[in-house]
CSV table of C-alpha atoms in Angstrom, one decimal:
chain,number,residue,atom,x,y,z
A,1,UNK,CA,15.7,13.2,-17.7
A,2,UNK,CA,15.3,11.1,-15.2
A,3,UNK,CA,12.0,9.1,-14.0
A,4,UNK,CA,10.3,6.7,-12.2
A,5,UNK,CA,6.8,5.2,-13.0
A,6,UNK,CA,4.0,3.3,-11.4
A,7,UNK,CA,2.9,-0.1,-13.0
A,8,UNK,CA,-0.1,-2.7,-12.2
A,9,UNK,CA,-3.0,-4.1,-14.1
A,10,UNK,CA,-5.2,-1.9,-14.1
A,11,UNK,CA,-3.2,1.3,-13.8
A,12,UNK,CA,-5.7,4.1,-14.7
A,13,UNK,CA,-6.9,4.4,-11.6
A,14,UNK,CA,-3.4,5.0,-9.7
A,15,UNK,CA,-2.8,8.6,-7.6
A,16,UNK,CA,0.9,7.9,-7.9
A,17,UNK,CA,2.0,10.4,-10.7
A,18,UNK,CA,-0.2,13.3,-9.3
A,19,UNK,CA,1.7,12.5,-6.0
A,20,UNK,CA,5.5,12.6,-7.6
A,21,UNK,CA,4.7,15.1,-9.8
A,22,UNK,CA,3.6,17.3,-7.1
A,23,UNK,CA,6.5,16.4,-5.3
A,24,UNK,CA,9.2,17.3,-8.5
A,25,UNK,CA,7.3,20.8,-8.9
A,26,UNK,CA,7.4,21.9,-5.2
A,27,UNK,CA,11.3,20.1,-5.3
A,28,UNK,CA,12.1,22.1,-8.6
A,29,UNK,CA,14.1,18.8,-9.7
A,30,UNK,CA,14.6,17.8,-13.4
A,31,UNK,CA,12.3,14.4,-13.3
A,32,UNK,CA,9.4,13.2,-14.3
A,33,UNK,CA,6.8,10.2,-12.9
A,34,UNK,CA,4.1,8.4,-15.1
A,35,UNK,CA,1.8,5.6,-15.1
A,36,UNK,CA,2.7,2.2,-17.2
A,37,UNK,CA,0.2,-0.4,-18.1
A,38,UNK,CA,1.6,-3.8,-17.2
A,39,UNK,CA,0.2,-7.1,-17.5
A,40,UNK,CA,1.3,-10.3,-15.7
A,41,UNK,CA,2.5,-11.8,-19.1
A,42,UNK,CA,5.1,-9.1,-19.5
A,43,UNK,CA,6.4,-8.0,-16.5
A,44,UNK,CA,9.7,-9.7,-17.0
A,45,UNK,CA,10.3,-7.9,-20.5
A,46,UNK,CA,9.1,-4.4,-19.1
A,47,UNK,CA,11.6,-5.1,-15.9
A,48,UNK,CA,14.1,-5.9,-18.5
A,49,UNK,CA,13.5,-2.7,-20.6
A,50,UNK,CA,13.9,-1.1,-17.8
A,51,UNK,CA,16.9,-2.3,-17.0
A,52,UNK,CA,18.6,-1.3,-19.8
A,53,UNK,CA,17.9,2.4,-18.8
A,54,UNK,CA,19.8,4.4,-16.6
A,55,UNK,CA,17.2,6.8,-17.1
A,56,UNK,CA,14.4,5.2,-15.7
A,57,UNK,CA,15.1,5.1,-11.5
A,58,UNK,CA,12.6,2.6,-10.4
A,59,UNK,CA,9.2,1.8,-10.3
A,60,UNK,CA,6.0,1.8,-7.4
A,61,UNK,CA,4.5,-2.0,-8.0
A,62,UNK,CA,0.8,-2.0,-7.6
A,63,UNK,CA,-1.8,-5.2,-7.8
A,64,UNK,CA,-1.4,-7.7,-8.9
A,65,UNK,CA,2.4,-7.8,-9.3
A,66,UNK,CA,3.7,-7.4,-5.9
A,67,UNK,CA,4.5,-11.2,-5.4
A,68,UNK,CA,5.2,-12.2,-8.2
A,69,UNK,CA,7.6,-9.4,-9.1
A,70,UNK,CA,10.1,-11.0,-6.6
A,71,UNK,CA,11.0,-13.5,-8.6
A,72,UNK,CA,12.4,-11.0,-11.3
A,73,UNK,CA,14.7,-8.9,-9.2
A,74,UNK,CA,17.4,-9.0,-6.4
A,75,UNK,CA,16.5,-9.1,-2.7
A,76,UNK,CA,19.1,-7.4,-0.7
A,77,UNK,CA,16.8,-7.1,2.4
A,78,UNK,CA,15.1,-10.5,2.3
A,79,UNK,CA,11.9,-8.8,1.4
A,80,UNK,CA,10.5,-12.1,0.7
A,81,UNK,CA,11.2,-13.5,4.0
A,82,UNK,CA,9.5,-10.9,6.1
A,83,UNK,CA,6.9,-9.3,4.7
A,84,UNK,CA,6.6,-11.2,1.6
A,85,UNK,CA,5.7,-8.4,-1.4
A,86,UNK,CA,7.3,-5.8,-2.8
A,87,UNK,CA,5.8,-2.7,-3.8
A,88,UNK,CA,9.1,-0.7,-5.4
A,89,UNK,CA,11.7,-1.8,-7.4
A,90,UNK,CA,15.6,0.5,-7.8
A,91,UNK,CA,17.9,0.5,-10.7
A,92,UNK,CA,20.9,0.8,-9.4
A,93,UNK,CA,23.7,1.7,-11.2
A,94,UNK,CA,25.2,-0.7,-12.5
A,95,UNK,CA,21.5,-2.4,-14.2
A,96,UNK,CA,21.1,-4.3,-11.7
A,97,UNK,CA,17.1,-3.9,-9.5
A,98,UNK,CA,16.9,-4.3,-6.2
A,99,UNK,CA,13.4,-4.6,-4.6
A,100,UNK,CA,12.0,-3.6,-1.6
A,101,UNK,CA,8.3,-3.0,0.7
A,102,UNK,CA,7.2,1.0,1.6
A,103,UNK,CA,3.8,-0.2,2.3
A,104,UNK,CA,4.4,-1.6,5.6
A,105,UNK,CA,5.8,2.4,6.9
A,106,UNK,CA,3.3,3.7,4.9
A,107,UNK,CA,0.3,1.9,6.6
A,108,UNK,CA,1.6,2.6,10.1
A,109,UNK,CA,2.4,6.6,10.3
A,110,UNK,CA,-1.4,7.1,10.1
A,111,UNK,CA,-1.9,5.3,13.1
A,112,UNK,CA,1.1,5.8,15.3
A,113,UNK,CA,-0.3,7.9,17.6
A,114,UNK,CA,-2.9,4.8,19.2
A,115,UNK,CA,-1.6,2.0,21.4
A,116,UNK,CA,-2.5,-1.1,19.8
A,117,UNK,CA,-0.8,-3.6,22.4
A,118,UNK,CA,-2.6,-6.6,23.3
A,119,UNK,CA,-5.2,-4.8,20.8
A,120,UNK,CA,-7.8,-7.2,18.7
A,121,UNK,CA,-7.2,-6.6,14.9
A,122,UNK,CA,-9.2,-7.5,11.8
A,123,UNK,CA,-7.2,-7.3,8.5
A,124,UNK,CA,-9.8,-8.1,5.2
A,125,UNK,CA,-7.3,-9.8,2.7
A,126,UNK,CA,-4.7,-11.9,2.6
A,127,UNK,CA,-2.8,-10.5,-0.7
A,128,UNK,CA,0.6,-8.1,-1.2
A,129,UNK,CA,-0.8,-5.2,0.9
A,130,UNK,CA,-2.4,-7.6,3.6
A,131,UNK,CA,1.2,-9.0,3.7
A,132,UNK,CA,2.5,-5.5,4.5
A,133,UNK,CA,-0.1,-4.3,7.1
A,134,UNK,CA,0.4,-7.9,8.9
A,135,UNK,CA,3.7,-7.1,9.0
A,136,UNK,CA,3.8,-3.5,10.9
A,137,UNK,CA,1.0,-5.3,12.7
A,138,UNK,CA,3.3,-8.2,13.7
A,139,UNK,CA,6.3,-5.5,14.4
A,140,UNK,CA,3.1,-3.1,17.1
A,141,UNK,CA,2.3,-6.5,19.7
A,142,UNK,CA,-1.2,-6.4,18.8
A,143,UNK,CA,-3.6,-8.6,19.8
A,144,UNK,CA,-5.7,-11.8,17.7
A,145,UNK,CA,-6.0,-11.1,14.5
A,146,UNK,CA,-8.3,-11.8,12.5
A,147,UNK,CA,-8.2,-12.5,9.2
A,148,UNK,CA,-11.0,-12.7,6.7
A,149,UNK,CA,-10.7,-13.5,3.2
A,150,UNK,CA,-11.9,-15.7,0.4
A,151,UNK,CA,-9.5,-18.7,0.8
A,152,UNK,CA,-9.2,-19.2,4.5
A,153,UNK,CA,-6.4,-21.9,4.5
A,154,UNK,CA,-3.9,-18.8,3.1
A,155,UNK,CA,-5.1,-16.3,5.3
A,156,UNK,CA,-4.6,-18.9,8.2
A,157,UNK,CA,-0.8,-19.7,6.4
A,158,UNK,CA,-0.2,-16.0,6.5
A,159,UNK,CA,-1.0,-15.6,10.1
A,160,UNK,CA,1.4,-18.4,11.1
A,161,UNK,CA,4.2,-16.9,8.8
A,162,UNK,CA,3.7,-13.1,10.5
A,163,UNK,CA,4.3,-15.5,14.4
A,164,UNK,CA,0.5,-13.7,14.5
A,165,UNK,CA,-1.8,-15.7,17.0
A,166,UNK,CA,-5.9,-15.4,15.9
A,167,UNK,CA,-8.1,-17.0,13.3
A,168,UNK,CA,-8.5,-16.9,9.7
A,169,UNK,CA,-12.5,-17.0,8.7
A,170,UNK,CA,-14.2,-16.8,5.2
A,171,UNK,CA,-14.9,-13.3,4.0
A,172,UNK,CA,-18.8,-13.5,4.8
A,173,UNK,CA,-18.1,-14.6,8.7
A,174,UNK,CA,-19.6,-12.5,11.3
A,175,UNK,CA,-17.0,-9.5,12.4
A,176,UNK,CA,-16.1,-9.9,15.8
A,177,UNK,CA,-15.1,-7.1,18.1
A,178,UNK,CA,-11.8,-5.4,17.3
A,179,UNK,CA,-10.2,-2.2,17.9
A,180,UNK,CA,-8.6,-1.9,14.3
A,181,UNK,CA,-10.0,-3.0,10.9
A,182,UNK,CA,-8.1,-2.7,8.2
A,183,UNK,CA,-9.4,-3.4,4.3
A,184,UNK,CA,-6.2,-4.3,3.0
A,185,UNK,CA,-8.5,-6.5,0.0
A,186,UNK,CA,-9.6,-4.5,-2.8
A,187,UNK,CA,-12.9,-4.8,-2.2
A,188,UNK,CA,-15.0,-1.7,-2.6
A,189,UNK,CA,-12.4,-0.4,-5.1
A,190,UNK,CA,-14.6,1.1,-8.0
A,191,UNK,CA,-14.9,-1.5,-10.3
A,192,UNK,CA,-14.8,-4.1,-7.5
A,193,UNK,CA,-17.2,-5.8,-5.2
A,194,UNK,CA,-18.1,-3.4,-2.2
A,195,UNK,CA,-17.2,-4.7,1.3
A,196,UNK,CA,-20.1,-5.1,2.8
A,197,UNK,CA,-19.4,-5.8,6.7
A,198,UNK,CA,-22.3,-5.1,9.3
A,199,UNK,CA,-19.6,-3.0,12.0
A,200,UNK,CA,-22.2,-3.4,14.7
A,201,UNK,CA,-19.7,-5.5,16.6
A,202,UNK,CA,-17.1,-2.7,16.8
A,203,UNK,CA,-16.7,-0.9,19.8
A,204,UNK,CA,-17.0,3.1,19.9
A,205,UNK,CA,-13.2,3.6,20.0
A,206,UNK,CA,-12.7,1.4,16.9
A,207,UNK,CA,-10.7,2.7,14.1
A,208,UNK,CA,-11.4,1.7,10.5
A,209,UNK,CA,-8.7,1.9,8.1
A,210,UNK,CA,-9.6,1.2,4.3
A,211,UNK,CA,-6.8,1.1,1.8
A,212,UNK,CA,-8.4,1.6,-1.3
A,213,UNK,CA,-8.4,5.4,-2.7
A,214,UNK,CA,-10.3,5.2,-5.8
A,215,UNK,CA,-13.0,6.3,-4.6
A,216,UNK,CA,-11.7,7.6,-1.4
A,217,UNK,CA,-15.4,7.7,0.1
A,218,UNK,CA,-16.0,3.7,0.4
A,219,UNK,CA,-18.8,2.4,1.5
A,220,UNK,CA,-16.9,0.8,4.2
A,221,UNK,CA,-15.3,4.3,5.2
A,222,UNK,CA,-19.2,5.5,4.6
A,223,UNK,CA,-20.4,3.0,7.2
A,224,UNK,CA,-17.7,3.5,9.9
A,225,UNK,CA,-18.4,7.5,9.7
A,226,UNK,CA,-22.4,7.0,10.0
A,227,UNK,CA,-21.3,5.2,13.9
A,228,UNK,CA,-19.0,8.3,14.1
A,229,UNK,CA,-16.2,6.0,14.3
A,230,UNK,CA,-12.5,7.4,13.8
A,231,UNK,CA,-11.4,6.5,10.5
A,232,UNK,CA,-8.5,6.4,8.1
A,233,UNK,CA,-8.7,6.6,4.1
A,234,UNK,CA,-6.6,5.2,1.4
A,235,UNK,CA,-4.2,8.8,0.8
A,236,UNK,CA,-2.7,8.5,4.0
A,237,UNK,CA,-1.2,5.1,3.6
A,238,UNK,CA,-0.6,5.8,0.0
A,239,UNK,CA,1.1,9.5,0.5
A,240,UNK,CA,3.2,8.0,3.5
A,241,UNK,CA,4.5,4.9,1.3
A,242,UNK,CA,5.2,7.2,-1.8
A,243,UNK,CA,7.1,9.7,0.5
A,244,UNK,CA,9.4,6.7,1.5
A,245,UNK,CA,9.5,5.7,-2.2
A,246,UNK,CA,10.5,9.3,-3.8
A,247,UNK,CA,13.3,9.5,-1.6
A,248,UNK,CA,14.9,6.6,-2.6
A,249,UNK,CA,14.1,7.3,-6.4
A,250,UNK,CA,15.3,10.9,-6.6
A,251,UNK,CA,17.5,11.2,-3.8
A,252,UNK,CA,16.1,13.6,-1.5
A,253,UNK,CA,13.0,13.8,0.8
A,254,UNK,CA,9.8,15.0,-0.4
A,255,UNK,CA,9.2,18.8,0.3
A,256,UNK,CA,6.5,18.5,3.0
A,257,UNK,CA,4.8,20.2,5.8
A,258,UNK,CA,1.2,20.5,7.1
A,259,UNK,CA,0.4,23.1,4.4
A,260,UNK,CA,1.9,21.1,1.5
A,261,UNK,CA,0.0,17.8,2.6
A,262,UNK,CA,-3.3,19.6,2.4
A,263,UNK,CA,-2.5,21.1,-0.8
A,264,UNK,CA,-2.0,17.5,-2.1
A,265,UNK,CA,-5.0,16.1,-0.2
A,266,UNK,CA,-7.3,18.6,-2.3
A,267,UNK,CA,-5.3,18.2,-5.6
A,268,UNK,CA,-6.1,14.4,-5.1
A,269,UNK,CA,-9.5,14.6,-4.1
A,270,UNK,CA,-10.2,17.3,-6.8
């Protein structure tokens, strides 16, 4: 039977496999999707296992492998060169894995309806899914961006490697006005550090986009609804990236329409 799986370290906390598996059932296809624990140290003999499997279809690559995986796997696209992580690797048939980034089409379909030309951004990280929302940022003409994050000389690299104009600042500056923040960091994930950012310097049409999902409530989200500011959670970015990513691992879209996403959006939130 075939399958895919989701790796990272930690794992436990990952929505992927109630995602796919929802998917499979609606679909009706012979397949399965699961979680694998994964730590730095053996990523290259897992990817190699793998490998050797023409069972296994591919893999969704979450922290903190989505760099470093690049350097285990062909790069037909020049992932590395644009937005600089991968988040799914695909056996193809002959053994060989190809890796590529669903993250960055995944963060934008949330927010395609707004016009964010000439728009001021803040992006909180500068790791694999900071490279991928810099990227769609990069690809929408926004405005400065702003990045904050712990080691300011790499969030100020990334900016310069994206062709993004703005400033990089340490992750207790003050926030400066912006019509999109985006936690790509995973700060406030449970487990983690909370993001604590005073939003008073947003203005009323701000939207605030966190993407961690575990819990889907963060206090960032928490904060940015208490202004009754629009806001965007963690499932929406992950559900749009793992729509992209089942295709390519099964070979066919994901059964969805309006009533199926809310049927997954409760299951998930259950």
């Amino acid at each position: 039977m075939m399958f895919a799986e989701v790796i990272g370290d930690p794992i436990a906390h990952s929505k992927s496999p109630a995602i796919h598996k929802f998917w499979i059932e609606a679909a009706g296809i012979d397949a399965d999707y699961a979680r694998h624990h994964v730590v730095a140290a053996d990523l290259a003999t897992y990817l190699a296992e793998a490998r050797a499997n023409p069972d296994w279809r591919g893999c969704n690559i979450t922290l903190p492998h989505k760099v470093a995986i690049m350097d285990l796997v062909d790069d037909p696209g020049d992932i590395r060169g644009t937005i600089g992580a991968m988040n799914t690797i695909l056996r193809q048939e002959d053994g060989s894995l190809i890796g590529t980034n669903t993250d960055a089409a995944g963060f934008y379909a949330p927010i395609a309806e707004h016009d964010l030309t000439g728009a001021p951004v803040v992006v909180v990280g500068a790791g694999g899914a900071a490279r991928a929302v810099l990227f769609a940022l990069s690809r929408l003409g926004v405005g400065p961006v702003t990045i904050l994050n712990r080691n300011v000389l790499k969030a100020a690299a990334l900016l310069s490697s994206f062709g993004l104009k703005g400033q990089a600042l340490a992750l207790d500056a003050k926030l400066p006005p912006a019509s999109l923040l985006v936690n790509a960091s995973s700060l406030g994930m449970a487990g983690q550090t909370p993001l604590g950012l005073d939003l008073a310097a947003l203005p009323d049409d701000a939207v605030v986009y966190d993407v961690v999902y575990a819990p889907l409530e963060t206090p960032l989200l928490a904060a940015a609804r208490a202004r009754d500011l629009e806001t965007v959670d963690g499932l929406d970015m992950l559900i749009g990236q793992a729509a992209l990513a089942f295709e390519l691992f099964f070979g066919m879209a994901p059964p969805r329409d309006e009533a199926s996403d809310t049927a997954l959006r409760a299951l998930l939130t259950a």
